[in-house]
Tab-separated table of C-alpha atoms in Angstrom:
chain	number	residue	atom	x	y	z
A	1148	UNK	CA	46.735	-33.352	42.663
A	1149	UNK	CA	47.619	-35.670	39.797
A	1150	UNK	CA	50.070	-38.410	40.732
A	1151	UNK	CA	51.253	-38.443	37.144
A	1152	UNK	CA	51.672	-35.166	35.298
A	1153	UNK	CA	51.499	-35.269	31.545
A	1154	UNK	CA	52.694	-32.515	29.280
A	1155	UNK	CA	51.713	-30.931	27.112
A	1156	UNK	CA	47.985	-31.237	27.686
A	1157	UNK	CA	47.214	-30.377	24.090
A	1158	UNK	CA	49.377	-30.597	21.006
A	1159	UNK	CA	48.446	-29.718	17.452
A	1160	UNK	CA	51.030	-30.326	14.756
A	1161	UNK	CA	51.341	-30.796	11.020
A	1162	UNK	CA	51.763	-34.168	9.394
A	1163	UNK	CA	55.419	-35.129	9.186
A	1164	UNK	CA	56.538	-33.307	12.309
A	1165	UNK	CA	58.124	-34.985	15.305
A	1166	UNK	CA	56.829	-34.655	18.852
A	1167	UNK	CA	57.540	-35.736	22.390
A	1168	UNK	CA	55.035	-36.229	25.180
A	1169	UNK	CA	56.144	-36.397	28.792
A	1170	UNK	CA	54.848	-38.198	31.854
A	1171	UNK	CA	56.374	-37.136	35.153
A	1172	UNK	CA	55.959	-38.006	38.803
A	1173	UNK	CA	57.738	-37.683	42.118
A	1174	UNK	CA	56.867	-41.312	42.825
A	1175	UNK	CA	58.696	-44.432	41.749
A	1176	UNK	CA	56.708	-46.915	39.704
A	1177	UNK	CA	57.224	-50.623	39.245
A	1178	UNK	CA	56.062	-50.178	35.661
A	1179	UNK	CA	54.566	-47.607	33.396
A	1180	UNK	CA	52.161	-48.018	30.521
A	1181	UNK	CA	51.226	-45.854	27.584
A	1182	UNK	CA	47.766	-46.020	26.080
A	1183	UNK	CA	46.115	-44.346	23.122
A	1184	UNK	CA	42.433	-43.595	23.167
A	1185	UNK	CA	40.229	-42.459	20.303
A	1186	UNK	CA	36.916	-40.673	20.891
A	1187	UNK	CA	34.150	-42.975	22.051
A	1188	UNK	CA	36.467	-45.930	22.522
A	1189	UNK	CA	38.416	-47.502	25.346
A	1190	UNK	CA	42.182	-46.981	25.723
A	1191	UNK	CA	44.434	-49.335	23.803
A	1192	UNK	CA	47.664	-50.458	25.401
A	1193	UNK	CA	50.703	-49.368	23.385
A	1194	UNK	CA	53.584	-50.422	25.562
A	1195	UNK	CA	54.675	-51.385	29.070
A	1196	UNK	CA	58.088	-50.340	30.393
A	1197	UNK	CA	59.472	-51.932	33.494
A	1198	UNK	CA	63.208	-51.356	33.774
A	1199	UNK	CA	64.765	-47.970	34.549
A	1200	UNK	CA	66.332	-46.540	31.395
A	1201	UNK	CA	64.412	-48.938	29.177
A	1202	UNK	CA	63.676	-47.872	25.624
A	1203	UNK	CA	61.050	-49.548	23.493
A	1204	UNK	CA	60.173	-48.860	19.884
A	1205	UNK	CA	56.879	-49.455	18.175
A	1206	UNK	CA	57.253	-48.434	14.534
A	1207	UNK	CA	57.454	-44.613	14.652
A	1208	UNK	CA	56.861	-44.485	18.411
A	1209	UNK	CA	59.734	-44.567	20.886
A	1210	UNK	CA	59.039	-44.974	24.590
A	1211	UNK	CA	61.567	-44.363	27.330
A	1212	UNK	CA	61.379	-45.073	31.047
A	1213	UNK	CA	63.479	-42.798	33.227
A	1214	UNK	CA	66.469	-44.236	35.042
A	1215	UNK	CA	64.788	-43.629	38.391
A	1216	UNK	CA	61.467	-45.044	37.139
A	1217	UNK	CA	59.665	-41.805	37.957
A	1218	UNK	CA	59.078	-40.521	34.467
A	1219	UNK	CA	58.627	-41.553	30.882
A	1220	UNK	CA	58.490	-40.051	27.441
A	1221	UNK	CA	56.820	-40.922	24.179
A	1222	UNK	CA	58.408	-39.679	20.985
A	1223	UNK	CA	56.614	-39.888	17.662
A	1224	UNK	CA	58.588	-39.491	14.461
A	1225	UNK	CA	56.957	-38.152	11.306
A	1226	UNK	CA	53.499	-37.916	12.826
A	1227	UNK	CA	50.526	-38.906	10.708
A	1228	UNK	CA	46.843	-37.947	10.984
A	1229	UNK	CA	46.184	-41.495	12.192
A	1230	UNK	CA	48.243	-40.730	15.292
A	1231	UNK	CA	45.562	-38.301	16.443
A	1232	UNK	CA	44.149	-39.270	19.808
A	1233	UNK	CA	44.455	-39.026	23.566
A	1234	UNK	CA	47.718	-40.455	24.871
A	1235	UNK	CA	47.561	-41.616	28.458
A	1236	UNK	CA	50.346	-42.777	30.704
A	1237	UNK	CA	49.612	-44.969	33.684
A	1238	UNK	CA	51.930	-45.943	36.499
A	1239	UNK	CA	51.709	-49.041	38.635
A	1240	UNK	CA	52.961	-49.226	42.207
A	1241	UNK	CA	51.903	-50.937	45.409
A	1242	UNK	CA	49.329	-53.031	43.578
A	1243	UNK	CA	47.702	-49.845	42.319
A	1244	UNK	CA	47.625	-48.144	38.950
A	1245	UNK	CA	46.897	-44.491	38.232
A	1246	UNK	CA	46.461	-42.554	35.034
A	1247	UNK	CA	47.807	-39.213	34.008
A	1248	UNK	CA	45.446	-36.582	32.643
A	1249	UNK	CA	46.499	-37.324	29.092
A	1250	UNK	CA	47.891	-35.465	26.118
A	1251	UNK	CA	45.452	-34.757	23.345
A	1252	UNK	CA	47.322	-34.901	20.044
A	1253	UNK	CA	45.958	-33.599	16.765
A	1254	UNK	CA	47.926	-34.206	13.596
A	1255	UNK	CA	46.741	-32.096	10.689
A	1256	UNK	CA	47.162	-33.358	7.131
B	1323	UNK	CA	46.147	-58.182	22.797
B	1324	UNK	CA	43.439	-59.513	25.058
B	1325	UNK	CA	39.820	-58.754	24.277
B	1326	UNK	CA	37.399	-57.143	26.680
B	1327	UNK	CA	33.843	-56.358	25.703
B	1328	UNK	CA	31.226	-54.095	27.212
B	1329	UNK	CA	27.488	-54.077	26.807
B	1330	UNK	CA	25.667	-51.951	26.021
B	1331	UNK	CA	27.852	-49.502	24.124
B	1332	UNK	CA	25.280	-46.761	24.587
B	1333	UNK	CA	22.325	-46.436	26.900
B	1334	UNK	CA	19.829	-43.705	27.573
B	1335	UNK	CA	17.736	-43.970	30.694
B	1336	UNK	CA	15.322	-41.797	32.598
B	1337	UNK	CA	16.234	-40.166	35.858
B	1338	UNK	CA	15.482	-42.429	38.804
B	1339	UNK	CA	15.881	-45.702	36.953
B	1340	UNK	CA	18.761	-48.150	37.216
B	1341	UNK	CA	21.007	-49.345	34.447
B	1342	UNK	CA	23.369	-52.302	34.311
B	1343	UNK	CA	26.600	-52.372	32.330
B	1344	UNK	CA	28.381	-55.647	31.619
B	1345	UNK	CA	32.096	-56.171	31.202
B	1346	UNK	CA	33.400	-59.449	29.819
B	1347	UNK	CA	36.897	-60.750	29.259
B	1348	UNK	CA	36.578	-62.855	26.146
B	1349	UNK	CA	39.840	-64.767	25.915
B	1350	UNK	CA	41.185	-64.934	29.433
B	1351	UNK	CA	39.979	-65.294	32.990
B	1352	UNK	CA	40.184	-62.085	34.952
B	1353	UNK	CA	40.335	-62.316	38.713
B	1354	UNK	CA	40.470	-58.537	38.824
B	1355	UNK	CA	38.470	-56.052	36.808
B	1356	UNK	CA	38.381	-52.303	37.115
B	1357	UNK	CA	35.679	-49.740	36.513
B	1358	UNK	CA	36.534	-46.236	35.379
B	1359	UNK	CA	34.566	-43.142	34.623
B	1360	UNK	CA	35.660	-40.621	32.066
B	1361	UNK	CA	34.258	-37.134	31.615
B	1362	UNK	CA	34.489	-35.406	28.231
B	1363	UNK	CA	38.069	-34.635	27.260
B	1364	UNK	CA	39.324	-35.836	30.625
B	1365	UNK	CA	41.375	-38.770	31.801
B	1366	UNK	CA	40.089	-41.942	33.408
B	1367	UNK	CA	38.997	-41.867	37.010
B	1368	UNK	CA	39.164	-45.195	38.804
B	1369	UNK	CA	35.860	-45.914	40.520
B	1370	UNK	CA	36.403	-49.364	41.935
B	1371	UNK	CA	38.368	-52.563	41.741
B	1372	UNK	CA	36.288	-55.665	41.292
B	1373	UNK	CA	37.593	-58.992	42.557
B	1374	UNK	CA	35.949	-62.253	41.577
B	1375	UNK	CA	34.009	-63.746	44.445
B	1376	UNK	CA	34.504	-60.872	46.848
B	1377	UNK	CA	33.288	-57.345	47.451
B	1378	UNK	CA	34.557	-54.573	45.280
B	1379	UNK	CA	36.969	-52.001	46.608
B	1380	UNK	CA	35.710	-48.495	45.971
B	1381	UNK	CA	37.799	-45.382	45.571
B	1382	UNK	CA	37.295	-42.505	47.923
B	1383	UNK	CA	34.257	-40.453	47.013
B	1384	UNK	CA	32.542	-43.190	45.020
B	1385	UNK	CA	29.221	-44.253	46.524
B	1386	UNK	CA	29.137	-48.019	46.745
B	1387	UNK	CA	25.354	-48.070	47.191
B	1388	UNK	CA	24.889	-46.089	44.032
B	1389	UNK	CA	27.396	-47.920	41.872
B	1390	UNK	CA	26.838	-51.595	42.563
B	1391	UNK	CA	29.546	-53.909	41.314
B	1392	UNK	CA	29.238	-57.652	40.990
B	1393	UNK	CA	32.042	-59.915	39.823
B	1394	UNK	CA	30.293	-63.261	39.848
B	1395	UNK	CA	32.590	-65.119	37.481
B	1396	UNK	CA	36.115	-64.926	36.157
B	1397	UNK	CA	34.897	-63.452	32.885
B	1398	UNK	CA	32.097	-61.121	33.909
B	1399	UNK	CA	31.784	-58.037	36.060
B	1400	UNK	CA	28.720	-55.800	36.135
B	1401	UNK	CA	28.263	-52.198	37.175
B	1402	UNK	CA	24.757	-51.099	38.094
B	1403	UNK	CA	24.073	-47.408	38.354
B	1404	UNK	CA	21.130	-47.178	40.705
B	1405	UNK	CA	18.615	-44.347	40.780
B	1406	UNK	CA	20.479	-42.618	38.003
B	1407	UNK	CA	20.576	-38.841	37.770
B	1408	UNK	CA	21.691	-36.596	34.923
B	1409	UNK	CA	25.017	-35.992	36.683
B	1410	UNK	CA	25.726	-39.720	36.331
B	1411	UNK	CA	25.856	-39.265	32.576
B	1412	UNK	CA	29.356	-40.220	31.548
B	1413	UNK	CA	31.542	-42.659	29.675
B	1414	UNK	CA	32.074	-45.781	31.766
B	1415	UNK	CA	34.998	-48.018	30.904
B	1416	UNK	CA	35.999	-51.352	32.374
B	1417	UNK	CA	39.315	-53.106	32.192
B	1418	UNK	CA	40.562	-56.557	33.051
B	1419	UNK	CA	43.945	-57.745	34.188
B	1420	UNK	CA	45.154	-61.136	32.910
B	1421	UNK	CA	45.938	-63.639	35.660
B	1422	UNK	CA	49.675	-63.324	35.204
B	1423	UNK	CA	49.940	-61.449	38.473
B	1424	UNK	CA	50.881	-58.309	36.557
B	1425	UNK	CA	48.381	-55.686	37.583
B	1426	UNK	CA	49.809	-53.235	35.142
B	1427	UNK	CA	48.708	-54.881	31.948
B	1428	UNK	CA	45.087	-53.941	31.908
B	1429	UNK	CA	43.037	-54.398	28.781
B	1430	UNK	CA	40.161	-52.036	28.325
B	1431	UNK	CA	36.680	-52.483	27.039
B	1432	UNK	CA	35.283	-50.130	24.401
B	1433	UNK	CA	33.293	-48.175	26.966
B	1434	UNK	CA	29.615	-47.491	27.611
B	1435	UNK	CA	28.137	-44.061	27.044
B	1436	UNK	CA	25.419	-43.467	29.634
B	1437	UNK	CA	23.000	-40.593	29.196
B	1438	UNK	CA	20.471	-39.935	31.926
B	1439	UNK	CA	17.577	-37.722	30.888
C-alpha cells in the first residue's frame, strides 16, 4: 500500500491547458516535496512545503499544502510541452521520507 | 540547488559479476545519502539509507549482502551490486541531504542505468 497516493497516474493534455495533480495520505507529514523527473535522469526538487495551508508559486506552477498537512496539490497553468515529465510528491515524517507513485504528464504541442 | 553526481551513468555487466556505483555530493558535505531503485515508469523505491562512518540501514526486503553500501566520506557513498543477475537490471538513483538537519531536502543524482546480461 502506497503511503502517498498520487492522482491521476497519467495525464495527457494539450498545450495551453491547465491541470492539477494531487498527492494524498492519511498520515501527517512534517513537510512535503514535489519533484519532476525526466526520462533517464534523477528527480529535480521543485518545492518544499512545510506549513499547513501554505501556498508556493514557481512561475506557472502553484503548490499547496493541505491545512492538516496530509495532502498537497500541484497546479500548472497554461501547460507547455516542456512541462512533460514524471511529477513525484514525497512526504517526510519521523526522520523518514517516502515517495508517491508519481503522475506522468504529457503535454502535446 | 545542490549538485550530486553519479558514476557511471550507464553500465552493462555480465551475470555473476559485481558492479560499483559511486555517488558524490559536489558542493556540500552529506552525512546522509540515500539509494533508490526505479523500475521503468515506476516511482522510486528506497533501498537503504547510508550514514557516513556507520553501517547502512536497509529497507525491508533489500538484501544487504547483495547491495553493499559504503559511505566512507562526507562526499562519497558507493553501492556495489554483487553477483549481479538480470533481475537486478534497473535505474539506480542516489540522493544526498545537506547537513542542515532537514532530511526532506534531498538532492538527487542523475541516476545509473544498470543492465545485467
